[in-house]
Amino acid sequence: WRIRETPEADGVACYPMMTKVAVRAGDEYMKIVRKLYPNVIFAGRGGSYRYLNMDTAITEAMALAAKL
């Protein structure tokens, strides 16, 4: 994927910059992966390809677990 990371020397978390190219590449990747693995659930920071604070990641995980 074509992403750019923005490291900070003062301890601020690094995260991918969501460029149009990166979003398109991610969308294409997910189309392929969903066909290959239809029963896999994509969640969390990596699975949703979003920067999430941990409280949000946990809240979303708990909601997904309740839904499943």
mmCIF file of N, CA and C in Angstrom:
data_model
loop_
_atom_site.group_PDB
_atom_site.id
_atom_site.type_symbol
_atom_site.label_atom_id
_atom_site.label_comp_id
_atom_site.label_asym_id
_atom_site.label_seq_id
_atom_site.Cartn_x
_atom_site.Cartn_y
_atom_site.Cartn_z
ATOM 1 N N TRP A 1 0.833 -1.188 0.000
ATOM 2 C CA TRP A 1 0.000 0.000 0.000
ATOM 3 C C TRP A 1 0.860 1.227 0.000
ATOM 4 N N ARG A 2 0.400 2.239 -0.601
ATOM 5 C CA ARG A 2 1.156 3.486 -0.626
ATOM 6 C C ARG A 2 0.657 4.395 0.479
ATOM 7 N N ILE A 3 1.309 4.307 1.601
ATOM 8 C CA ILE A 3 0.954 5.162 2.727
ATOM 9 C C ILE A 3 2.190 5.900 3.189
ATOM 10 N N ARG A 4 1.983 6.936 3.915
ATOM 11 C CA ARG A 4 3.081 7.710 4.456
ATOM 12 C C ARG A 4 2.878 7.805 5.951
ATOM 13 N N GLU A 5 3.901 7.490 6.715
ATOM 14 C CA GLU A 5 3.803 7.584 8.166
ATOM 15 C C GLU A 5 4.391 8.907 8.626
ATOM 16 N N THR A 6 3.836 9.430 9.709
ATOM 17 C CA THR A 6 4.310 10.712 10.222
ATOM 18 C C THR A 6 4.847 10.512 11.633
ATOM 19 N N PRO A 7 6.129 10.157 11.759
ATOM 20 C CA PRO A 7 6.696 9.962 13.097
ATOM 21 C C PRO A 7 6.881 11.297 13.814
ATOM 22 N N GLU A 8 6.720 11.271 15.107
ATOM 23 C CA GLU A 8 6.889 12.461 15.931
ATOM 24 C C GLU A 8 7.906 12.156 17.017
ATOM 25 N N ALA A 9 8.848 13.031 17.220
ATOM 26 C CA ALA A 9 9.887 12.813 18.215
ATOM 27 C C ALA A 9 9.386 13.012 19.636
ATOM 28 N N ASP A 10 8.263 13.701 19.805
ATOM 29 C CA ASP A 10 7.787 14.020 21.157
ATOM 30 C C ASP A 10 6.855 12.964 21.744
ATOM 31 N N GLY A 11 6.810 11.783 21.140
ATOM 32 C CA GLY A 11 6.017 10.700 21.710
ATOM 33 C C GLY A 11 4.609 10.571 21.169
ATOM 34 N N VAL A 12 4.216 11.437 20.263
ATOM 35 C CA VAL A 12 2.890 11.341 19.660
ATOM 36 C C VAL A 12 2.868 10.107 18.757
ATOM 37 N N ALA A 13 1.767 9.368 18.815
ATOM 38 C CA ALA A 13 1.670 8.123 18.045
ATOM 39 C C ALA A 13 1.805 8.380 16.547
ATOM 40 N N CYS A 14 2.415 7.431 15.862
ATOM 41 C CA CYS A 14 2.529 7.481 14.406
ATOM 42 C C CYS A 14 1.347 6.721 13.816
ATOM 43 N N TYR A 15 0.889 7.171 12.690
ATOM 44 C CA TYR A 15 -0.214 6.480 12.045
ATOM 45 C C TYR A 15 -0.187 6.747 10.546
ATOM 46 N N PRO A 16 -0.794 5.855 9.752
ATOM 47 C CA PRO A 16 -0.791 6.020 8.300
ATOM 48 C C PRO A 16 -1.614 7.244 7.886
ATOM 49 N N MET A 17 -1.163 7.915 6.859
ATOM 50 C CA MET A 17 -1.917 9.020 6.277
ATOM 51 C C MET A 17 -2.832 8.426 5.215
ATOM 52 N N MET A 18 -4.096 8.704 5.306
ATOM 53 C CA MET A 18 -5.076 8.112 4.395
ATOM 54 C C MET A 18 -5.163 8.926 3.102
ATOM 55 N N THR A 19 -4.220 8.675 2.205
ATOM 56 C CA THR A 19 -4.237 9.335 0.909
ATOM 57 C C THR A 19 -5.255 8.644 0.008
ATOM 58 N N LYS A 20 -5.632 9.303 -1.071
ATOM 59 C CA LYS A 20 -6.580 8.690 -2.020
ATOM 60 C C LYS A 20 -6.016 7.398 -2.595
ATOM 61 N N VAL A 21 -4.731 7.397 -2.875
ATOM 62 C CA VAL A 21 -4.077 6.193 -3.416
ATOM 63 C C VAL A 21 -4.142 5.055 -2.398
ATOM 64 N N ALA A 22 -3.862 5.358 -1.122
ATOM 65 C CA ALA A 22 -3.883 4.325 -0.082
ATOM 66 C C ALA A 22 -5.294 3.774 0.119
ATOM 67 N N VAL A 23 -6.289 4.634 0.085
ATOM 68 C CA VAL A 23 -7.680 4.188 0.269
ATOM 69 C C VAL A 23 -8.099 3.291 -0.894
ATOM 70 N N ARG A 24 -7.782 3.689 -2.116
ATOM 71 C CA ARG A 24 -8.116 2.858 -3.280
ATOM 72 C C ARG A 24 -7.425 1.506 -3.206
ATOM 73 N N ALA A 25 -6.145 1.506 -2.850
ATOM 74 C CA ALA A 25 -5.403 0.248 -2.741
ATOM 75 C C ALA A 25 -6.012 -0.639 -1.655
ATOM 76 N N GLY A 26 -6.369 -0.042 -0.540
ATOM 77 C CA GLY A 26 -6.993 -0.799 0.543
ATOM 78 C C GLY A 26 -8.328 -1.392 0.138
ATOM 79 N N ASP A 27 -9.118 -0.618 -0.575
ATOM 80 C CA ASP A 27 -10.421 -1.115 -1.049
ATOM 81 C C ASP A 27 -10.246 -2.299 -1.992
ATOM 82 N N GLU A 28 -9.295 -2.194 -2.908
ATOM 83 C CA GLU A 28 -9.043 -3.297 -3.840
ATOM 84 C C GLU A 28 -8.551 -4.538 -3.101
ATOM 85 N N TYR A 29 -7.674 -4.338 -2.153
ATOM 86 C CA TYR A 29 -7.162 -5.445 -1.346
ATOM 87 C C TYR A 29 -8.309 -6.146 -0.612
ATOM 88 N N MET A 30 -9.192 -5.364 0.007
ATOM 89 C CA MET A 30 -10.298 -5.962 0.760
ATOM 90 C C MET A 30 -11.253 -6.732 -0.147
ATOM 91 N N LYS A 31 -11.480 -6.279 -1.359
ATOM 92 C CA LYS A 31 -12.329 -7.022 -2.303
ATOM 93 C C LYS A 31 -11.753 -8.414 -2.558
ATOM 94 N N ILE A 32 -10.442 -8.450 -2.772
ATOM 95 C CA ILE A 32 -9.779 -9.725 -3.043
ATOM 96 C C ILE A 32 -9.818 -10.628 -1.814
ATOM 97 N N VAL A 33 -9.467 -10.083 -0.665
ATOM 98 C CA VAL A 33 -9.405 -10.869 0.563
ATOM 99 C C VAL A 33 -10.783 -11.399 0.952
ATOM 100 N N ARG A 34 -11.817 -10.598 0.804
ATOM 101 C CA ARG A 34 -13.169 -11.054 1.162
ATOM 102 C C ARG A 34 -13.639 -12.205 0.280
ATOM 103 N N LYS A 35 -13.192 -12.221 -0.970
ATOM 104 C CA LYS A 35 -13.531 -13.349 -1.851
ATOM 105 C C LYS A 35 -12.779 -14.606 -1.410
ATOM 106 N N LEU A 36 -11.518 -14.443 -1.038
ATOM 107 C CA LEU A 36 -10.706 -15.588 -0.633
ATOM 108 C C LEU A 36 -11.098 -16.130 0.740
ATOM 109 N N TYR A 37 -11.476 -15.245 1.640
ATOM 110 C CA TYR A 37 -11.768 -15.620 3.025
ATOM 111 C C TYR A 37 -13.097 -15.010 3.469
ATOM 112 N N PRO A 38 -14.212 -15.514 2.957
ATOM 113 C CA PRO A 38 -15.512 -14.892 3.250
ATOM 114 C C PRO A 38 -15.939 -14.985 4.720
ATOM 115 N N ASN A 39 -15.356 -15.881 5.485
ATOM 116 C CA ASN A 39 -15.758 -16.035 6.888
ATOM 117 C C ASN A 39 -14.848 -15.317 7.875
ATOM 118 N N VAL A 40 -13.899 -14.539 7.370
ATOM 119 C CA VAL A 40 -12.992 -13.792 8.231
ATOM 120 C C VAL A 40 -13.621 -12.446 8.571
ATOM 121 N N ILE A 41 -13.535 -12.072 9.831
ATOM 122 C CA ILE A 41 -14.066 -10.788 10.282
ATOM 123 C C ILE A 41 -12.886 -9.837 10.471
ATOM 124 N N PHE A 42 -12.930 -8.703 9.823
ATOM 125 C CA PHE A 42 -11.875 -7.710 9.912
ATOM 126 C C PHE A 42 -12.297 -6.651 10.919
ATOM 127 N N ALA A 43 -11.498 -6.492 11.970
ATOM 128 C CA ALA A 43 -11.851 -5.559 13.034
ATOM 129 C C ALA A 43 -10.583 -4.935 13.616
ATOM 130 N N GLY A 44 -10.776 -3.942 14.445
ATOM 131 C CA GLY A 44 -9.651 -3.292 15.107
ATOM 132 C C GLY A 44 -8.905 -2.348 14.189
ATOM 133 N N ARG A 45 -7.761 -1.906 14.662
ATOM 134 C CA ARG A 45 -6.957 -0.950 13.893
ATOM 135 C C ARG A 45 -6.541 -1.519 12.550
ATOM 136 N N GLY A 46 -5.968 -2.697 12.578
ATOM 137 C CA GLY A 46 -5.475 -3.299 11.344
ATOM 138 C C GLY A 46 -6.586 -3.751 10.422
ATOM 139 N N GLY A 47 -7.598 -4.364 10.992
ATOM 140 C CA GLY A 47 -8.689 -4.906 10.191
ATOM 141 C C GLY A 47 -9.550 -3.854 9.531
ATOM 142 N N SER A 48 -9.705 -2.717 10.185
ATOM 143 C CA SER A 48 -10.522 -1.654 9.600
ATOM 144 C C SER A 48 -9.680 -0.613 8.882
ATOM 145 N N TYR A 49 -8.353 -0.745 8.994
ATOM 146 C CA TYR A 49 -7.401 0.165 8.374
ATOM 147 C C TYR A 49 -7.722 1.618 8.744
ATOM 148 N N ARG A 50 -7.899 1.825 10.061
ATOM 149 C CA ARG A 50 -8.157 3.160 10.597
ATOM 150 C C ARG A 50 -7.303 3.344 11.835
ATOM 151 N N TYR A 51 -6.968 4.593 12.114
ATOM 152 C CA TYR A 51 -6.325 4.881 13.386
ATOM 153 C C TYR A 51 -7.423 4.936 14.430
ATOM 154 N N LEU A 52 -7.287 4.170 15.503
ATOM 155 C CA LEU A 52 -8.273 4.168 16.583
ATOM 156 C C LEU A 52 -7.566 4.357 17.914
ATOM 157 N N ASN A 53 -8.113 5.185 18.761
ATOM 158 C CA ASN A 53 -7.660 5.213 20.143
ATOM 159 C C ASN A 53 -8.091 3.900 20.776
ATOM 160 N N MET A 54 -7.384 3.454 21.783
ATOM 161 C CA MET A 54 -7.680 2.150 22.373
ATOM 162 C C MET A 54 -9.079 2.075 22.958
ATOM 163 N N ASP A 55 -9.605 3.158 23.543
ATOM 164 C CA ASP A 55 -10.959 3.094 24.085
ATOM 165 C C ASP A 55 -11.971 2.843 22.977
ATOM 166 N N THR A 56 -11.768 3.445 21.823
ATOM 167 C CA THR A 56 -12.658 3.213 20.685
ATOM 168 C C THR A 56 -12.497 1.800 20.155
ATOM 169 N N ALA A 57 -11.265 1.324 20.067
ATOM 170 C CA ALA A 57 -11.017 -0.039 19.580
ATOM 171 C C ALA A 57 -11.703 -1.071 20.474
ATOM 172 N N ILE A 58 -11.617 -0.879 21.774
ATOM 173 C CA ILE A 58 -12.241 -1.810 22.720
ATOM 174 C C ILE A 58 -13.757 -1.725 22.643
ATOM 175 N N THR A 59 -14.295 -0.510 22.571
ATOM 176 C CA THR A 59 -15.754 -0.341 22.457
ATOM 177 C C THR A 59 -16.280 -1.024 21.206
ATOM 178 N N GLU A 60 -15.593 -0.828 20.081
ATOM 179 C CA GLU A 60 -16.020 -1.468 18.837
ATOM 180 C C GLU A 60 -15.896 -2.988 18.915
ATOM 181 N N ALA A 61 -14.835 -3.485 19.552
ATOM 182 C CA ALA A 61 -14.655 -4.928 19.705
ATOM 183 C C ALA A 61 -15.766 -5.538 20.561
ATOM 184 N N MET A 62 -16.124 -4.859 21.619
ATOM 185 C CA MET A 62 -17.195 -5.360 22.491
ATOM 186 C C MET A 62 -18.541 -5.360 21.761
ATOM 187 N N ALA A 63 -18.795 -4.330 20.975
ATOM 188 C CA ALA A 63 -20.044 -4.271 20.204
ATOM 189 C C ALA A 63 -20.083 -5.379 19.154
ATOM 190 N N LEU A 64 -18.943 -5.618 18.502
ATOM 191 C CA LEU A 64 -18.880 -6.695 17.511
ATOM 192 C C LEU A 64 -19.084 -8.051 18.175
ATOM 193 N N ALA A 65 -18.460 -8.275 19.318
ATOM 194 C CA ALA A 65 -18.622 -9.544 20.032
ATOM 195 C C ALA A 65 -20.081 -9.765 20.434
ATOM 196 N N ALA A 66 -20.742 -8.720 20.900
ATOM 197 C CA ALA A 66 -22.163 -8.845 21.272
ATOM 198 C C ALA A 66 -23.027 -9.161 20.044
ATOM 199 N N LYS A 67 -22.683 -8.549 18.918
ATOM 200 C CA LYS A 67 -23.434 -8.776 17.674
ATOM 201 C C LYS A 67 -23.263 -10.198 17.169
ATOM 202 N N LEU A 68 -22.049 -10.746 17.329
ATOM 203 C CA LEU A 68 -21.773 -12.092 16.847
ATOM 204 C C LEU A 68 -22.378 -13.139 17.757
#
